[in-house]
């Protein structure tokens, strides 16, 4: 069955430090896409980073990077030099092939000054 | 910004009444999704569409129906609203398979059933 699991409902980090959010998934597809979306208090959903499963190299976007372990079906998000504006809900998502886009339950991240 | 609009943005309705939420896109994307967001449950897929008149159920489809008569519009209907359907509803669009696959989201509709 297609599932996405985020095991950390809430996390906090001090400004300028590094934090890692966990995500595991299950899929029967061999080629698929993985995403991290950010949802600030404004409720807007913003794409943070995207990974294509057939690409072995981990995706990076400025302070955001992922650790993609395809065999383990793990897709964690690392935020370096955390900023107050990173405070948000973060959702991990997966889609591909015949499978629709589904998300985990989210991780609420608070960056403390 | 991707052209995706949800209407209405807010609605209060009474138990037992029908409600229709509309999602409109100007991107000509093939896939359209309806999710509901509830505390502790994240984003749960209600229904999705992979083309005109092609729809399928998600994990929480009971009590909801959808229609897509043209590419740009995806309607979500609550035939007889219940208090358990009080939630924030999001529409999303995507064009899976393109080099820059990304789902774009509407701004959400806050529905309250009293």
mmCIF file with all atom_site columns, C-alpha atoms in Angstrom:
data_model
loop_
_atom_site.group_PDB
_atom_site.id
_atom_site.type_symbol
_atom_site.label_atom_id
_atom_site.label_alt_id
_atom_site.label_comp_id
_atom_site.label_asym_id
_atom_site.label_entity_id
_atom_site.label_seq_id
_atom_site.pdbx_PDB_ins_code
_atom_site.Cartn_x
_atom_site.Cartn_y
_atom_site.Cartn_z
_atom_site.occupancy
_atom_site.B_iso_or_equiv
_atom_site.pdbx_formal_charge
_atom_site.auth_seq_id
_atom_site.auth_comp_id
_atom_site.auth_asym_id
_atom_site.auth_atom_id
_atom_site.pdbx_PDB_model_num
ATOM 1   C CA . UNK A 1 1   ? 0.000   0.000  0.000   1.00 0.00 ? 1   UNK A CA 1
ATOM 2   C CA . UNK A 1 2   ? 1.133   3.537  -0.688  1.00 0.00 ? 2   UNK A CA 1
ATOM 3   C CA . UNK A 1 3   ? 1.922   5.266  2.594   1.00 0.00 ? 3   UNK A CA 1
ATOM 4   C CA . UNK A 1 4   ? 3.964   8.170  3.894   1.00 0.00 ? 4   UNK A CA 1
ATOM 5   C CA . UNK A 1 5   ? 4.968   8.295  7.552   1.00 0.00 ? 5   UNK A CA 1
ATOM 6   C CA . UNK A 1 6   ? 6.324   11.255 9.483   1.00 0.00 ? 6   UNK A CA 1
ATOM 7   C CA . UNK A 1 7   ? 7.155   10.051 12.963  1.00 0.00 ? 7   UNK A CA 1
ATOM 8   C CA . UNK A 1 8   ? 7.872   13.444 14.554  1.00 0.00 ? 8   UNK A CA 1
ATOM 9   C CA . UNK A 1 9   ? 4.678   15.424 15.209  1.00 0.00 ? 9   UNK A CA 1
ATOM 10  C CA . UNK A 1 10  ? 6.631   18.368 16.615  1.00 0.00 ? 10  UNK A CA 1
ATOM 11  C CA . UNK A 1 11  ? 10.224  19.536 16.684  1.00 0.00 ? 11  UNK A CA 1
ATOM 12  C CA . UNK A 1 12  ? 12.069  22.625 17.799  1.00 0.00 ? 12  UNK A CA 1
ATOM 13  C CA . UNK A 1 13  ? 15.481  24.047 17.007  1.00 0.00 ? 13  UNK A CA 1
ATOM 14  C CA . UNK A 1 14  ? 17.490  27.086 17.944  1.00 0.00 ? 14  UNK A CA 1
ATOM 15  C CA . UNK A 1 15  ? 18.054  29.752 15.361  1.00 0.00 ? 15  UNK A CA 1
ATOM 16  C CA . UNK A 1 16  ? 21.193  29.114 13.251  1.00 0.00 ? 16  UNK A CA 1
ATOM 17  C CA . UNK A 1 17  ? 21.323  25.434 14.189  1.00 0.00 ? 17  UNK A CA 1
ATOM 18  C CA . UNK A 1 18  ? 20.607  22.387 12.043  1.00 0.00 ? 18  UNK A CA 1
ATOM 19  C CA . UNK A 1 19  ? 17.543  20.174 12.249  1.00 0.00 ? 19  UNK A CA 1
ATOM 20  C CA . UNK A 1 20  ? 16.517  16.989 10.438  1.00 0.00 ? 20  UNK A CA 1
ATOM 21  C CA . UNK A 1 21  ? 12.926  15.962 9.784   1.00 0.00 ? 21  UNK A CA 1
ATOM 22  C CA . UNK A 1 22  ? 12.220  12.282 9.127   1.00 0.00 ? 22  UNK A CA 1
ATOM 23  C CA . UNK A 1 23  ? 10.035  10.685 6.478   1.00 0.00 ? 23  UNK A CA 1
ATOM 24  C CA . UNK A 1 24  ? 9.579   7.094  5.418   1.00 0.00 ? 24  UNK A CA 1
ATOM 25  C CA . UNK A 1 25  ? 7.324   5.813  2.686   1.00 0.00 ? 25  UNK A CA 1
ATOM 26  C CA . UNK A 1 26  ? 6.118   2.685  1.002   1.00 0.00 ? 26  UNK A CA 1
ATOM 27  C CA . UNK A 1 27  ? 5.396   2.297  -2.680  1.00 0.00 ? 27  UNK A CA 1
ATOM 28  C CA . UNK A 1 28  ? 5.183   -0.419 -5.282  1.00 0.00 ? 28  UNK A CA 1
ATOM 29  C CA . UNK A 1 29  ? 6.494   1.893  -7.999  1.00 0.00 ? 29  UNK A CA 1
ATOM 30  C CA . UNK A 1 30  ? 10.103  1.873  -9.114  1.00 0.00 ? 30  UNK A CA 1
ATOM 31  C CA . UNK A 1 31  ? 10.123  5.420  -10.406 1.00 0.00 ? 31  UNK A CA 1
ATOM 32  C CA . UNK A 1 32  ? 8.444   8.117  -8.369  1.00 0.00 ? 32  UNK A CA 1
ATOM 33  C CA . UNK A 1 33  ? 8.824   11.580 -6.917  1.00 0.00 ? 33  UNK A CA 1
ATOM 34  C CA . UNK A 1 34  ? 9.276   12.693 -3.334  1.00 0.00 ? 34  UNK A CA 1
ATOM 35  C CA . UNK A 1 35  ? 8.560   16.142 -1.972  1.00 0.00 ? 35  UNK A CA 1
ATOM 36  C CA . UNK A 1 36  ? 8.832   18.294 1.090   1.00 0.00 ? 36  UNK A CA 1
ATOM 37  C CA . UNK A 1 37  ? 6.265   21.058 1.399   1.00 0.00 ? 37  UNK A CA 1
ATOM 38  C CA . UNK A 1 38  ? 6.229   23.856 3.945   1.00 0.00 ? 38  UNK A CA 1
ATOM 39  C CA . UNK A 1 39  ? 3.025   25.335 5.339   1.00 0.00 ? 39  UNK A CA 1
ATOM 40  C CA . UNK A 1 40  ? 3.535   28.552 7.347   1.00 0.00 ? 40  UNK A CA 1
ATOM 41  C CA . UNK A 1 41  ? 0.723   30.028 9.453   1.00 0.00 ? 41  UNK A CA 1
ATOM 42  C CA . UNK A 1 42  ? -0.633  31.684 6.305   1.00 0.00 ? 42  UNK A CA 1
ATOM 43  C CA . UNK A 1 43  ? -1.769  28.173 5.270   1.00 0.00 ? 43  UNK A CA 1
ATOM 44  C CA . UNK A 1 44  ? -0.080  28.476 1.885   1.00 0.00 ? 44  UNK A CA 1
ATOM 45  C CA . UNK A 1 45  ? 1.620   25.271 0.697   1.00 0.00 ? 45  UNK A CA 1
ATOM 46  C CA . UNK A 1 46  ? 5.130   25.922 -0.576  1.00 0.00 ? 46  UNK A CA 1
ATOM 47  C CA . UNK A 1 47  ? 7.408   23.410 -2.272  1.00 0.00 ? 47  UNK A CA 1
ATOM 48  C CA . UNK A 1 48  ? 10.705  23.186 -0.403  1.00 0.00 ? 48  UNK A CA 1
ATOM 49  C CA . UNK A 1 49  ? 12.515  20.457 -2.288  1.00 0.00 ? 49  UNK A CA 1
ATOM 50  C CA . UNK A 1 50  ? 11.871  17.651 -4.771  1.00 0.00 ? 50  UNK A CA 1
ATOM 51  C CA . UNK A 1 51  ? 13.643  14.352 -5.430  1.00 0.00 ? 51  UNK A CA 1
ATOM 52  C CA . UNK A 1 52  ? 13.225  11.980 -8.339  1.00 0.00 ? 52  UNK A CA 1
ATOM 53  C CA . UNK A 1 53  ? 13.693  8.393  -7.266  1.00 0.00 ? 53  UNK A CA 1
ATOM 54  C CA . UNK A 1 54  ? 15.839  7.389  -10.208 1.00 0.00 ? 54  UNK A CA 1
ATOM 55  C CA . UNK A 1 55  ? 18.358  10.091 -9.356  1.00 0.00 ? 55  UNK A CA 1
ATOM 56  C CA . UNK A 1 56  ? 20.831  8.839  -6.766  1.00 0.00 ? 56  UNK A CA 1
ATOM 57  C CA . UNK A 1 57  ? 22.202  12.275 -5.961  1.00 0.00 ? 57  UNK A CA 1
ATOM 58  C CA . UNK A 1 58  ? 20.513  13.952 -3.040  1.00 0.00 ? 58  UNK A CA 1
ATOM 59  C CA . UNK A 1 59  ? 18.634  17.127 -3.911  1.00 0.00 ? 59  UNK A CA 1
ATOM 60  C CA . UNK A 1 60  ? 19.683  20.445 -2.369  1.00 0.00 ? 60  UNK A CA 1
ATOM 61  C CA . UNK A 1 61  ? 18.091  23.877 -2.378  1.00 0.00 ? 61  UNK A CA 1
ATOM 62  C CA . UNK A 1 62  ? 20.172  26.463 -0.563  1.00 0.00 ? 62  UNK A CA 1
ATOM 63  C CA . UNK A 1 63  ? 19.877  25.647 3.175   1.00 0.00 ? 63  UNK A CA 1
ATOM 64  C CA . UNK A 1 64  ? 17.628  22.653 2.517   1.00 0.00 ? 64  UNK A CA 1
ATOM 65  C CA . UNK A 1 65  ? 18.918  19.223 1.589   1.00 0.00 ? 65  UNK A CA 1
ATOM 66  C CA . UNK A 1 66  ? 17.620  15.680 1.673   1.00 0.00 ? 66  UNK A CA 1
ATOM 67  C CA . UNK A 1 67  ? 19.040  12.318 2.592   1.00 0.00 ? 67  UNK A CA 1
ATOM 68  C CA . UNK A 1 68  ? 17.375  9.943  0.164   1.00 0.00 ? 68  UNK A CA 1
ATOM 69  C CA . UNK A 1 69  ? 17.844  6.258  0.918   1.00 0.00 ? 69  UNK A CA 1
ATOM 70  C CA . UNK A 1 70  ? 15.881  4.408  -1.762  1.00 0.00 ? 70  UNK A CA 1
ATOM 71  C CA . UNK A 1 71  ? 16.446  0.898  -0.436  1.00 0.00 ? 71  UNK A CA 1
ATOM 72  C CA . UNK A 1 72  ? 15.325  1.948  3.030   1.00 0.00 ? 72  UNK A CA 1
ATOM 73  C CA . UNK A 1 73  ? 12.504  4.090  1.597   1.00 0.00 ? 73  UNK A CA 1
ATOM 74  C CA . UNK A 1 74  ? 13.638  7.005  3.676   1.00 0.00 ? 74  UNK A CA 1
ATOM 75  C CA . UNK A 1 75  ? 13.570  10.686 2.706   1.00 0.00 ? 75  UNK A CA 1
ATOM 76  C CA . UNK A 1 76  ? 14.698  13.034 5.461   1.00 0.00 ? 76  UNK A CA 1
ATOM 77  C CA . UNK A 1 77  ? 14.945  16.819 5.220   1.00 0.00 ? 77  UNK A CA 1
ATOM 78  C CA . UNK A 1 78  ? 17.879  18.703 6.702   1.00 0.00 ? 78  UNK A CA 1
ATOM 79  C CA . UNK A 1 79  ? 17.556  22.409 7.366   1.00 0.00 ? 79  UNK A CA 1
ATOM 80  C CA . UNK A 1 80  ? 20.862  24.155 7.983   1.00 0.00 ? 80  UNK A CA 1
ATOM 81  C CA . UNK A 1 81  ? 21.309  27.556 9.621   1.00 0.00 ? 81  UNK A CA 1
ATOM 82  C CA . UNK A 1 82  ? 17.668  27.548 10.745  1.00 0.00 ? 82  UNK A CA 1
ATOM 83  C CA . UNK A 1 83  ? 15.849  30.864 10.524  1.00 0.00 ? 83  UNK A CA 1
ATOM 84  C CA . UNK A 1 84  ? 12.765  32.146 12.309  1.00 0.00 ? 84  UNK A CA 1
ATOM 85  C CA . UNK A 1 85  ? 10.940  32.093 8.978   1.00 0.00 ? 85  UNK A CA 1
ATOM 86  C CA . UNK A 1 86  ? 11.402  28.335 8.804   1.00 0.00 ? 86  UNK A CA 1
ATOM 87  C CA . UNK A 1 87  ? 8.791   27.952 11.532  1.00 0.00 ? 87  UNK A CA 1
ATOM 88  C CA . UNK A 1 88  ? 5.993   26.012 9.828   1.00 0.00 ? 88  UNK A CA 1
ATOM 89  C CA . UNK A 1 89  ? 4.352   22.641 9.292   1.00 0.00 ? 89  UNK A CA 1
ATOM 90  C CA . UNK A 1 90  ? 6.365   20.436 6.980   1.00 0.00 ? 90  UNK A CA 1
ATOM 91  C CA . UNK A 1 91  ? 4.744   17.731 4.894   1.00 0.00 ? 91  UNK A CA 1
ATOM 92  C CA . UNK A 1 92  ? 6.475   14.880 3.137   1.00 0.00 ? 92  UNK A CA 1
ATOM 93  C CA . UNK A 1 93  ? 4.746   13.630 -0.020  1.00 0.00 ? 93  UNK A CA 1
ATOM 94  C CA . UNK A 1 94  ? 5.149   10.923 -2.643  1.00 0.00 ? 94  UNK A CA 1
ATOM 95  C CA . UNK A 1 95  ? 3.648   10.215 -6.059  1.00 0.00 ? 95  UNK A CA 1
ATOM 96  C CA . UNK A 1 96  ? 4.558   8.242  -9.144  1.00 0.00 ? 96  UNK A CA 1
ATOM 97  C CA . UNK A 1 97  ? 3.389   5.905  -11.849 1.00 0.00 ? 97  UNK A CA 1
ATOM 98  C CA . UNK A 1 98  ? -0.141  4.784  -11.103 1.00 0.00 ? 98  UNK A CA 1
ATOM 99  C CA . UNK A 1 99  ? 0.039   6.162  -7.576  1.00 0.00 ? 99  UNK A CA 1
ATOM 100 C CA . UNK A 1 100 ? -1.544  9.444  -6.567  1.00 0.00 ? 100 UNK A CA 1
ATOM 101 C CA . UNK A 1 101 ? 0.063   12.198 -4.517  1.00 0.00 ? 101 UNK A CA 1
ATOM 102 C CA . UNK A 1 102 ? -0.180  11.395 -0.804  1.00 0.00 ? 102 UNK A CA 1
ATOM 103 C CA . UNK A 1 103 ? 1.294   13.052 2.253   1.00 0.00 ? 103 UNK A CA 1
ATOM 104 C CA . UNK A 1 104 ? 2.324   12.245 5.782   1.00 0.00 ? 104 UNK A CA 1
ATOM 105 C CA . UNK A 1 105 ? 0.722   13.757 8.865   1.00 0.00 ? 105 UNK A CA 1
ATOM 106 C CA . UNK A 1 106 ? 3.228   16.557 9.034   1.00 0.00 ? 106 UNK A CA 1
ATOM 107 C CA . UNK A 1 107 ? 5.881   17.813 11.439  1.00 0.00 ? 107 UNK A CA 1
ATOM 108 C CA . UNK A 1 108 ? 5.402   21.117 13.210  1.00 0.00 ? 108 UNK A CA 1
ATOM 109 C CA . UNK A 1 109 ? 8.770   22.853 13.357  1.00 0.00 ? 109 UNK A CA 1
ATOM 110 C CA . UNK A 1 110 ? 9.423   25.769 15.672  1.00 0.00 ? 110 UNK A CA 1
ATOM 111 C CA . UNK A 1 111 ? 12.598  27.805 15.355  1.00 0.00 ? 111 UNK A CA 1
ATOM 112 C CA . UNK A 1 112 ? 13.438  29.552 18.618  1.00 0.00 ? 112 UNK A CA 1
ATOM 113 C CA . UNK A 1 113 ? 15.398  32.833 18.810  1.00 0.00 ? 113 UNK A CA 1
ATOM 114 C CA . UNK B 2 1   ? 2.277   31.833 -9.080  1.00 0.00 ? 1   UNK B CA 1
ATOM 115 C CA . UNK B 2 2   ? 0.390   28.885 -10.540 1.00 0.00 ? 2   UNK B CA 1
ATOM 116 C CA . UNK B 2 3   ? -3.137  29.677 -11.621 1.00 0.00 ? 3   UNK B CA 1
ATOM 117 C CA . UNK B 2 4   ? -5.274  27.763 -9.171  1.00 0.00 ? 4   UNK B CA 1
ATOM 118 C CA . UNK B 2 5   ? -8.257  29.213 -7.365  1.00 0.00 ? 5   UNK B CA 1
ATOM 119 C CA . UNK B 2 6   ? -10.564 27.732 -4.776  1.00 0.00 ? 6   UNK B CA 1
ATOM 120 C CA . UNK B 2 7   ? -14.013 29.051 -4.039  1.00 0.00 ? 7   UNK B CA 1
ATOM 121 C CA . UNK B 2 8   ? -15.427 29.855 -1.644  1.00 0.00 ? 8   UNK B CA 1
ATOM 122 C CA . UNK B 2 9   ? -12.583 30.599 0.773   1.00 0.00 ? 9   UNK B CA 1
ATOM 123 C CA . UNK B 2 10  ? -14.824 30.318 3.807   1.00 0.00 ? 10  UNK B CA 1
ATOM 124 C CA . UNK B 2 11  ? -18.215 28.730 4.312   1.00 0.00 ? 11  UNK B CA 1
ATOM 125 C CA . UNK B 2 12  ? -20.493 27.985 7.210   1.00 0.00 ? 12  UNK B CA 1
ATOM 126 C CA . UNK B 2 13  ? -23.293 25.568 6.533   1.00 0.00 ? 13  UNK B CA 1
ATOM 127 C CA . UNK B 2 14  ? -25.868 23.586 8.451   1.00 0.00 ? 14  UNK B CA 1
ATOM 128 C CA . UNK B 2 15  ? -25.832 19.852 9.000   1.00 0.00 ? 15  UNK B CA 1
ATOM 129 C CA . UNK B 2 16  ? -27.676 18.010 6.277   1.00 0.00 ? 16  UNK B CA 1
ATOM 130 C CA . UNK B 2 17  ? -27.296 20.646 3.568   1.00 0.00 ? 17  UNK B CA 1
ATOM 131 C CA . UNK B 2 18  ? -25.408 20.019 0.309   1.00 0.00 ? 18  UNK B CA 1
ATOM 132 C CA . UNK B 2 19  ? -22.177 21.921 -0.268  1.00 0.00 ? 19  UNK B CA 1
ATOM 133 C CA . UNK B 2 20  ? -20.037 22.269 -3.382  1.00 0.00 ? 20  UNK B CA 1
ATOM 134 C CA . UNK B 2 21  ? -16.471 23.515 -3.405  1.00 0.00 ? 21  UNK B CA 1
ATOM 135 C CA . UNK B 2 22  ? -14.875 24.561 -6.647  1.00 0.00 ? 22  UNK B CA 1
ATOM 136 C CA . UNK B 2 23  ? -11.289 24.322 -7.815  1.00 0.00 ? 23  UNK B CA 1
ATOM 137 C CA . UNK B 2 24  ? -10.360 26.187 -10.973 1.00 0.00 ? 24  UNK B CA 1
ATOM 138 C CA . UNK B 2 25  ? -6.995  26.032 -12.761 1.00 0.00 ? 25  UNK B CA 1
ATOM 139 C CA . UNK B 2 26  ? -5.537  27.895 -15.713 1.00 0.00 ? 26  UNK B CA 1
ATOM 140 C CA . UNK B 2 27  ? -2.434  25.676 -16.072 1.00 0.00 ? 27  UNK B CA 1
ATOM 141 C CA . UNK B 2 28  ? -3.988  22.865 -18.139 1.00 0.00 ? 28  UNK B CA 1
ATOM 142 C CA . UNK B 2 29  ? -2.548  20.308 -15.705 1.00 0.00 ? 29  UNK B CA 1
ATOM 143 C CA . UNK B 2 30  ? -3.805  16.776 -15.990 1.00 0.00 ? 30  UNK B CA 1
ATOM 144 C CA . UNK B 2 31  ? -4.032  15.847 -12.315 1.00 0.00 ? 31  UNK B CA 1
ATOM 145 C CA . UNK B 2 32  ? -6.284  17.517 -9.783  1.00 0.00 ? 32  UNK B CA 1
ATOM 146 C CA . UNK B 2 33  ? -6.689  16.567 -6.125  1.00 0.00 ? 33  UNK B CA 1
ATOM 147 C CA . UNK B 2 34  ? -8.908  17.356 -3.177  1.00 0.00 ? 34  UNK B CA 1
ATOM 148 C CA . UNK B 2 35  ? -7.467  17.026 0.338   1.00 0.00 ? 35  UNK B CA 1
ATOM 149 C CA . UNK B 2 36  ? -8.752  17.800 3.764   1.00 0.00 ? 36  UNK B CA 1
ATOM 150 C CA . UNK B 2 37  ? -6.449  19.020 6.513   1.00 0.00 ? 37  UNK B CA 1
ATOM 151 C CA . UNK B 2 38  ? -7.220  18.294 10.145  1.00 0.00 ? 38  UNK B CA 1
ATOM 152 C CA . UNK B 2 39  ? -4.982  18.624 13.224  1.00 0.00 ? 39  UNK B CA 1
ATOM 153 C CA . UNK B 2 40  ? -3.126  15.396 13.849  1.00 0.00 ? 40  UNK B CA 1
ATOM 154 C CA . UNK B 2 41  ? -4.097  13.929 10.498  1.00 0.00 ? 41  UNK B CA 1
ATOM 155 C CA . UNK B 2 42  ? -2.113  16.016 8.062   1.00 0.00 ? 42  UNK B CA 1
ATOM 156 C CA . UNK B 2 43  ? -3.342  16.162 4.481   1.00 0.00 ? 43  UNK B CA 1
ATOM 157 C CA . UNK B 2 44  ? -5.659  13.314 3.599   1.00 0.00 ? 44  UNK B CA 1
ATOM 158 C CA . UNK B 2 45  ? -6.649  12.629 0.026   1.00 0.00 ? 45  UNK B CA 1
ATOM 159 C CA . UNK B 2 46  ? -10.392 12.668 -0.627  1.00 0.00 ? 46  UNK B CA 1
ATOM 160 C CA . UNK B 2 47  ? -10.631 12.231 -4.409  1.00 0.00 ? 47  UNK B CA 1
ATOM 161 C CA . UNK B 2 48  ? -8.444  12.911 -7.379  1.00 0.00 ? 48  UNK B CA 1
ATOM 162 C CA . UNK B 2 49  ? -8.777  13.217 -11.119 1.00 0.00 ? 49  UNK B CA 1
ATOM 163 C CA . UNK B 2 50  ? -6.383  12.175 -13.879 1.00 0.00 ? 50  UNK B CA 1
ATOM 164 C CA . UNK B 2 51  ? -8.374  13.659 -16.748 1.00 0.00 ? 51  UNK B CA 1
ATOM 165 C CA . UNK B 2 52  ? -11.773 14.922 -17.802 1.00 0.00 ? 52  UNK B CA 1
ATOM 166 C CA . UNK B 2 53  ? -14.418 12.591 -16.375 1.00 0.00 ? 53  UNK B CA 1
ATOM 167 C CA . UNK B 2 54  ? -11.663 10.372 -14.918 1.00 0.00 ? 54  UNK B CA 1
ATOM 168 C CA . UNK B 2 55  ? -11.747 10.352 -11.146 1.00 0.00 ? 55  UNK B CA 1
ATOM 169 C CA . UNK B 2 56  ? -10.853 7.981  -8.349  1.00 0.00 ? 56  UNK B CA 1
ATOM 170 C CA . UNK B 2 57  ? -11.222 7.735  -4.607  1.00 0.00 ? 57  UNK B CA 1
ATOM 171 C CA . UNK B 2 58  ? -8.667  8.615  -1.992  1.00 0.00 ? 58  UNK B CA 1
ATOM 172 C CA . UNK B 2 59  ? -8.414  7.376  1.573   1.00 0.00 ? 59  UNK B CA 1
ATOM 173 C CA . UNK B 2 60  ? -11.305 9.449  3.004   1.00 0.00 ? 60  UNK B CA 1
ATOM 174 C CA . UNK B 2 61  ? -13.854 9.538  0.191   1.00 0.00 ? 61  UNK B CA 1
ATOM 175 C CA . UNK B 2 62  ? -16.977 8.537  2.140   1.00 0.00 ? 62  UNK B CA 1
ATOM 176 C CA . UNK B 2 63  ? -19.550 11.344 2.129   1.00 0.00 ? 63  UNK B CA 1
ATOM 177 C CA . UNK B 2 64  ? -17.889 13.135 -0.783  1.00 0.00 ? 64  UNK B CA 1
ATOM 178 C CA . UNK B 2 65  ? -18.346 13.080 -4.538  1.00 0.00 ? 65  UNK B CA 1
ATOM 179 C CA . UNK B 2 66  ? -16.467 14.852 -7.310  1.00 0.00 ? 66  UNK B CA 1
ATOM 180 C CA . UNK B 2 67  ? -16.915 15.837 -10.909 1.00 0.00 ? 67  UNK B CA 1
ATOM 181 C CA . UNK B 2 68  ? -14.611 17.040 -13.624 1.00 0.00 ? 68  UNK B CA 1
ATOM 182 C CA . UNK B 2 69  ? -16.472 17.957 -16.789 1.00 0.00 ? 69  UNK B CA 1
ATOM 183 C CA . UNK B 2 70  ? -13.653 20.092 -18.167 1.00 0.00 ? 70  UNK B CA 1
ATOM 184 C CA . UNK B 2 71  ? -9.917  20.262 -17.643 1.00 0.00 ? 71  UNK B CA 1
ATOM 185 C CA . UNK B 2 72  ? -9.945  23.448 -15.622 1.00 0.00 ? 72  UNK B CA 1
ATOM 186 C CA . UNK B 2 73  ? -12.633 22.671 -13.039 1.00 0.00 ? 73  UNK B CA 1
ATOM 187 C CA . UNK B 2 74  ? -12.778 20.046 -10.299 1.00 0.00 ? 74  UNK B CA 1
ATOM 188 C CA . UNK B 2 75  ? -15.800 20.156 -8.027  1.00 0.00 ? 75  UNK B CA 1
ATOM 189 C CA . UNK B 2 76  ? -16.072 18.576 -4.587  1.00 0.00 ? 76  UNK B CA 1
ATOM 190 C CA . UNK B 2 77  ? -19.591 17.960 -3.272  1.00 0.00 ? 77  UNK B CA 1
ATOM 191 C CA . UNK B 2 78  ? -20.716 17.063 0.206   1.00 0.00 ? 78  UNK B CA 1
ATOM 192 C CA . UNK B 2 79  ? -24.150 15.619 -0.479  1.00 0.00 ? 79  UNK B CA 1
ATOM 193 C CA . UNK B 2 80  ? -25.341 16.049 3.108   1.00 0.00 ? 80  UNK B CA 1
ATOM 194 C CA . UNK B 2 81  ? -22.833 17.868 5.273   1.00 0.00 ? 81  UNK B CA 1
ATOM 195 C CA . UNK B 2 82  ? -21.997 16.510 8.731   1.00 0.00 ? 82  UNK B CA 1
ATOM 196 C CA . UNK B 2 83  ? -20.049 18.075 11.590  1.00 0.00 ? 83  UNK B CA 1
ATOM 197 C CA . UNK B 2 84  ? -17.209 15.610 10.976  1.00 0.00 ? 84  UNK B CA 1
ATOM 198 C CA . UNK B 2 85  ? -16.661 17.289 7.623   1.00 0.00 ? 85  UNK B CA 1
ATOM 199 C CA . UNK B 2 86  ? -15.708 20.554 9.286   1.00 0.00 ? 86  UNK B CA 1
ATOM 200 C CA . UNK B 2 87  ? -12.185 21.021 7.987   1.00 0.00 ? 87  UNK B CA 1
ATOM 201 C CA . UNK B 2 88  ? -9.877  22.982 5.749   1.00 0.00 ? 88  UNK B CA 1
ATOM 202 C CA . UNK B 2 89  ? -10.043 21.724 2.172   1.00 0.00 ? 89  UNK B CA 1
ATOM 203 C CA . UNK B 2 90  ? -7.199  22.080 -0.292  1.00 0.00 ? 90  UNK B CA 1
ATOM 204 C CA . UNK B 2 91  ? -7.176  21.589 -4.012  1.00 0.00 ? 91  UNK B CA 1
ATOM 205 C CA . UNK B 2 92  ? -3.935  20.763 -5.806  1.00 0.00 ? 92  UNK B CA 1
ATOM 206 C CA . UNK B 2 93  ? -2.860  20.355 -9.418  1.00 0.00 ? 93  UNK B CA 1
ATOM 207 C CA . UNK B 2 94  ? 0.120   18.611 -10.943 1.00 0.00 ? 94  UNK B CA 1
ATOM 208 C CA . UNK B 2 95  ? 1.548   17.460 -14.225 1.00 0.00 ? 95  UNK B CA 1
ATOM 209 C CA . UNK B 2 96  ? 3.365   14.334 -13.166 1.00 0.00 ? 96  UNK B CA 1
ATOM 210 C CA . UNK B 2 97  ? 6.158   13.172 -15.342 1.00 0.00 ? 97  UNK B CA 1
ATOM 211 C CA . UNK B 2 98  ? 7.403   16.535 -16.443 1.00 0.00 ? 98  UNK B CA 1
ATOM 212 C CA . UNK B 2 99  ? 10.950  17.466 -15.601 1.00 0.00 ? 99  UNK B CA 1
ATOM 213 C CA . UNK B 2 100 ? 9.863   19.873 -12.933 1.00 0.00 ? 100 UNK B CA 1
ATOM 214 C CA . UNK B 2 101 ? 7.051   17.871 -11.402 1.00 0.00 ? 101 UNK B CA 1
ATOM 215 C CA . UNK B 2 102 ? 5.474   19.866 -8.633  1.00 0.00 ? 102 UNK B CA 1
ATOM 216 C CA . UNK B 2 103 ? 2.032   20.070 -7.111  1.00 0.00 ? 103 UNK B CA 1
ATOM 217 C CA . UNK B 2 104 ? 0.543   23.535 -6.801  1.00 0.00 ? 104 UNK B CA 1
ATOM 218 C CA . UNK B 2 105 ? -2.015  24.191 -4.125  1.00 0.00 ? 105 UNK B CA 1
ATOM 219 C CA . UNK B 2 106 ? -4.952  26.478 -3.803  1.00 0.00 ? 106 UNK B CA 1
ATOM 220 C CA . UNK B 2 107 ? -5.277  28.728 -0.791  1.00 0.00 ? 107 UNK B CA 1
ATOM 221 C CA . UNK B 2 108 ? -7.688  26.428 1.005   1.00 0.00 ? 108 UNK B CA 1
ATOM 222 C CA . UNK B 2 109 ? -11.352 26.579 1.948   1.00 0.00 ? 109 UNK B CA 1
ATOM 223 C CA . UNK B 2 110 ? -12.352 26.618 5.591   1.00 0.00 ? 110 UNK B CA 1
ATOM 224 C CA . UNK B 2 111 ? -15.663 24.797 5.906   1.00 0.00 ? 111 UNK B CA 1
ATOM 225 C CA . UNK B 2 112 ? -17.622 24.793 9.135   1.00 0.00 ? 112 UNK B CA 1
ATOM 226 C CA . UNK B 2 113 ? -20.658 22.547 9.510   1.00 0.00 ? 113 UNK B CA 1
ATOM 227 C CA . UNK B 2 114 ? -22.910 23.570 12.408  1.00 0.00 ? 114 UNK B CA 1
#
